[in-house]
Amino acid sequence: GGVHTVKVAVSPHFHPRFAGDTDFHVTTNGTVAISRFLDTRSGLDWSASFRLSEGDTIDFCVGRGMDQDGYASGLKIQLSIEAPKPQEEREG
């Protein structure tokens, strides 16, 4: 458990000429943390900290966008999750 820092960078998977729009969502335990529409040229850099316990979940979801067409609605996702340091390291 403890506070975890999540950092996410998303960008279109396809060249803008071929890309479809999309949407990106992050949820923690089913609660929306961020929900963004991304057009064919848009990306997103986002970070947040969450207090998590054993069994908690973080989900990263890609949707079809406003046109509801899944064709070419892909994203490249780069993410990191920084876990809290063990108690021994913090005290030393």
mmCIF file of C-alpha atoms in Angstrom:
data_model
loop_
_atom_site.group_PDB
_atom_site.id
_atom_site.type_symbol
_atom_site.label_atom_id
_atom_site.label_comp_id
_atom_site.label_asym_id
_atom_site.label_seq_id
_atom_site.Cartn_x
_atom_site.Cartn_y
_atom_site.Cartn_z
ATOM 1 C CA GLY A 1 0.000 0.000 0.000
ATOM 2 C CA GLY A 2 0.862 3.664 0.009
ATOM 3 C CA VAL A 3 0.982 6.552 -2.411
ATOM 4 C CA HIS A 4 1.847 5.579 -5.999
ATOM 5 C CA THR A 5 2.680 8.141 -8.685
ATOM 6 C CA VAL A 6 1.399 7.398 -12.185
ATOM 7 C CA LYS A 7 2.875 9.151 -15.223
ATOM 8 C CA VAL A 8 1.346 8.627 -18.666
ATOM 9 C CA ALA A 9 2.213 9.958 -22.123
ATOM 10 C CA VAL A 10 -0.063 9.035 -25.032
ATOM 11 C CA SER A 11 0.261 9.902 -28.710
ATOM 12 C CA PRO A 12 -1.490 8.803 -31.917
ATOM 13 C CA HIS A 13 -0.409 5.376 -33.108
ATOM 14 C CA PHE A 14 -0.873 6.302 -36.772
ATOM 15 C CA HIS A 15 0.373 9.231 -38.865
ATOM 16 C CA PRO A 16 -2.277 12.007 -38.648
ATOM 17 C CA ARG A 17 -3.237 11.529 -42.294
ATOM 18 C CA PHE A 18 -4.326 7.954 -41.509
ATOM 19 C CA ALA A 19 -5.327 8.271 -37.844
ATOM 20 C CA GLY A 20 -8.810 8.253 -36.412
ATOM 21 C CA ASP A 21 -9.840 10.178 -33.346
ATOM 22 C CA THR A 22 -9.855 8.367 -30.026
ATOM 23 C CA ASP A 23 -10.378 8.822 -26.322
ATOM 24 C CA PHE A 24 -8.223 7.867 -23.352
ATOM 25 C CA HIS A 25 -9.289 7.048 -19.814
ATOM 26 C CA VAL A 26 -7.643 6.132 -16.533
ATOM 27 C CA THR A 27 -9.697 4.664 -13.694
ATOM 28 C CA THR A 28 -8.785 3.587 -10.187
ATOM 29 C CA ASN A 29 -11.038 0.947 -8.686
ATOM 30 C CA GLY A 30 -13.695 1.868 -11.248
ATOM 31 C CA THR A 31 -13.602 5.615 -10.505
ATOM 32 C CA VAL A 32 -12.616 7.867 -13.414
ATOM 33 C CA ALA A 33 -9.374 9.746 -12.775
ATOM 34 C CA ILE A 34 -9.138 11.254 -16.276
ATOM 35 C CA SER A 35 -11.183 11.003 -19.454
ATOM 36 C CA ARG A 36 -10.028 12.857 -22.577
ATOM 37 C CA PHE A 37 -11.052 13.030 -26.219
ATOM 38 C CA LEU A 38 -8.015 13.134 -28.524
ATOM 39 C CA ASP A 39 -8.261 14.225 -32.133
ATOM 40 C CA THR A 40 -6.011 12.778 -34.843
ATOM 41 C CA ARG A 41 -3.072 15.032 -33.911
ATOM 42 C CA SER A 42 -3.446 15.207 -30.120
ATOM 43 C CA GLY A 43 -1.413 13.596 -27.405
ATOM 44 C CA LEU A 44 -1.528 13.837 -23.645
ATOM 45 C CA ASP A 45 0.992 14.023 -20.796
ATOM 46 C CA TRP A 46 -0.614 13.375 -17.416
ATOM 47 C CA SER A 47 0.435 12.411 -13.912
ATOM 48 C CA ALA A 48 -1.309 11.862 -10.608
ATOM 49 C CA SER A 49 -0.729 10.277 -7.223
ATOM 50 C CA PHE A 50 -3.029 7.658 -5.732
ATOM 51 C CA ARG A 51 -3.177 6.073 -2.312
ATOM 52 C CA LEU A 52 -3.496 2.388 -3.136
ATOM 53 C CA SER A 53 -3.948 -0.731 -1.050
ATOM 54 C CA GLU A 54 -3.371 -4.364 -1.936
ATOM 55 C CA GLY A 55 -5.966 -5.457 -4.504
ATOM 56 C CA ASP A 56 -6.661 -1.945 -5.841
ATOM 57 C CA THR A 57 -6.608 -1.524 -9.618
ATOM 58 C CA ILE A 58 -5.610 1.119 -12.151
ATOM 59 C CA ASP A 59 -7.041 0.653 -15.656
ATOM 60 C CA PHE A 60 -5.852 2.389 -18.832
ATOM 61 C CA CYS A 61 -8.468 2.377 -21.606
ATOM 62 C CA VAL A 62 -8.517 3.507 -25.244
ATOM 63 C CA GLY A 63 -11.857 4.231 -26.903
ATOM 64 C CA ARG A 64 -13.242 4.841 -30.374
ATOM 65 C CA GLY A 65 -13.467 8.620 -30.116
ATOM 66 C CA MET A 66 -16.355 10.903 -30.986
ATOM 67 C CA ASP A 67 -17.045 9.254 -34.343
ATOM 68 C CA GLN A 68 -17.453 5.848 -32.623
ATOM 69 C CA ASP A 69 -15.406 4.263 -35.421
ATOM 70 C CA GLY A 70 -12.669 1.983 -34.120
ATOM 71 C CA TYR A 71 -10.771 2.073 -37.416
ATOM 72 C CA ALA A 72 -7.335 3.678 -36.844
ATOM 73 C CA SER A 73 -8.253 4.713 -33.285
ATOM 74 C CA GLY A 74 -4.971 3.611 -31.734
ATOM 75 C CA LEU A 75 -2.647 5.206 -29.212
ATOM 76 C CA LYS A 76 0.954 4.692 -28.200
ATOM 77 C CA ILE A 77 1.039 4.619 -24.411
ATOM 78 C CA GLN A 78 4.131 5.128 -22.300
ATOM 79 C CA LEU A 79 3.600 4.856 -18.583
ATOM 80 C CA SER A 80 5.397 4.475 -15.318
ATOM 81 C CA ILE A 81 4.108 3.740 -11.849
ATOM 82 C CA GLU A 82 6.354 4.733 -8.980
ATOM 83 C CA ALA A 83 5.666 2.709 -5.853
ATOM 84 C CA PRO A 84 6.463 4.026 -2.373
ATOM 85 C CA LYS A 85 9.825 3.037 -0.974
ATOM 86 C CA PRO A 86 9.839 0.276 1.616
ATOM 87 C CA GLN A 87 9.672 1.500 5.222
ATOM 88 C CA GLU A 88 13.286 0.458 5.927
ATOM 89 C CA GLU A 89 14.643 2.693 3.133
ATOM 90 C CA ARG A 90 12.658 5.712 4.316
ATOM 91 C CA GLU A 91 13.941 5.400 7.879
ATOM 92 C CA GLY A 92 17.609 4.779 6.914
#
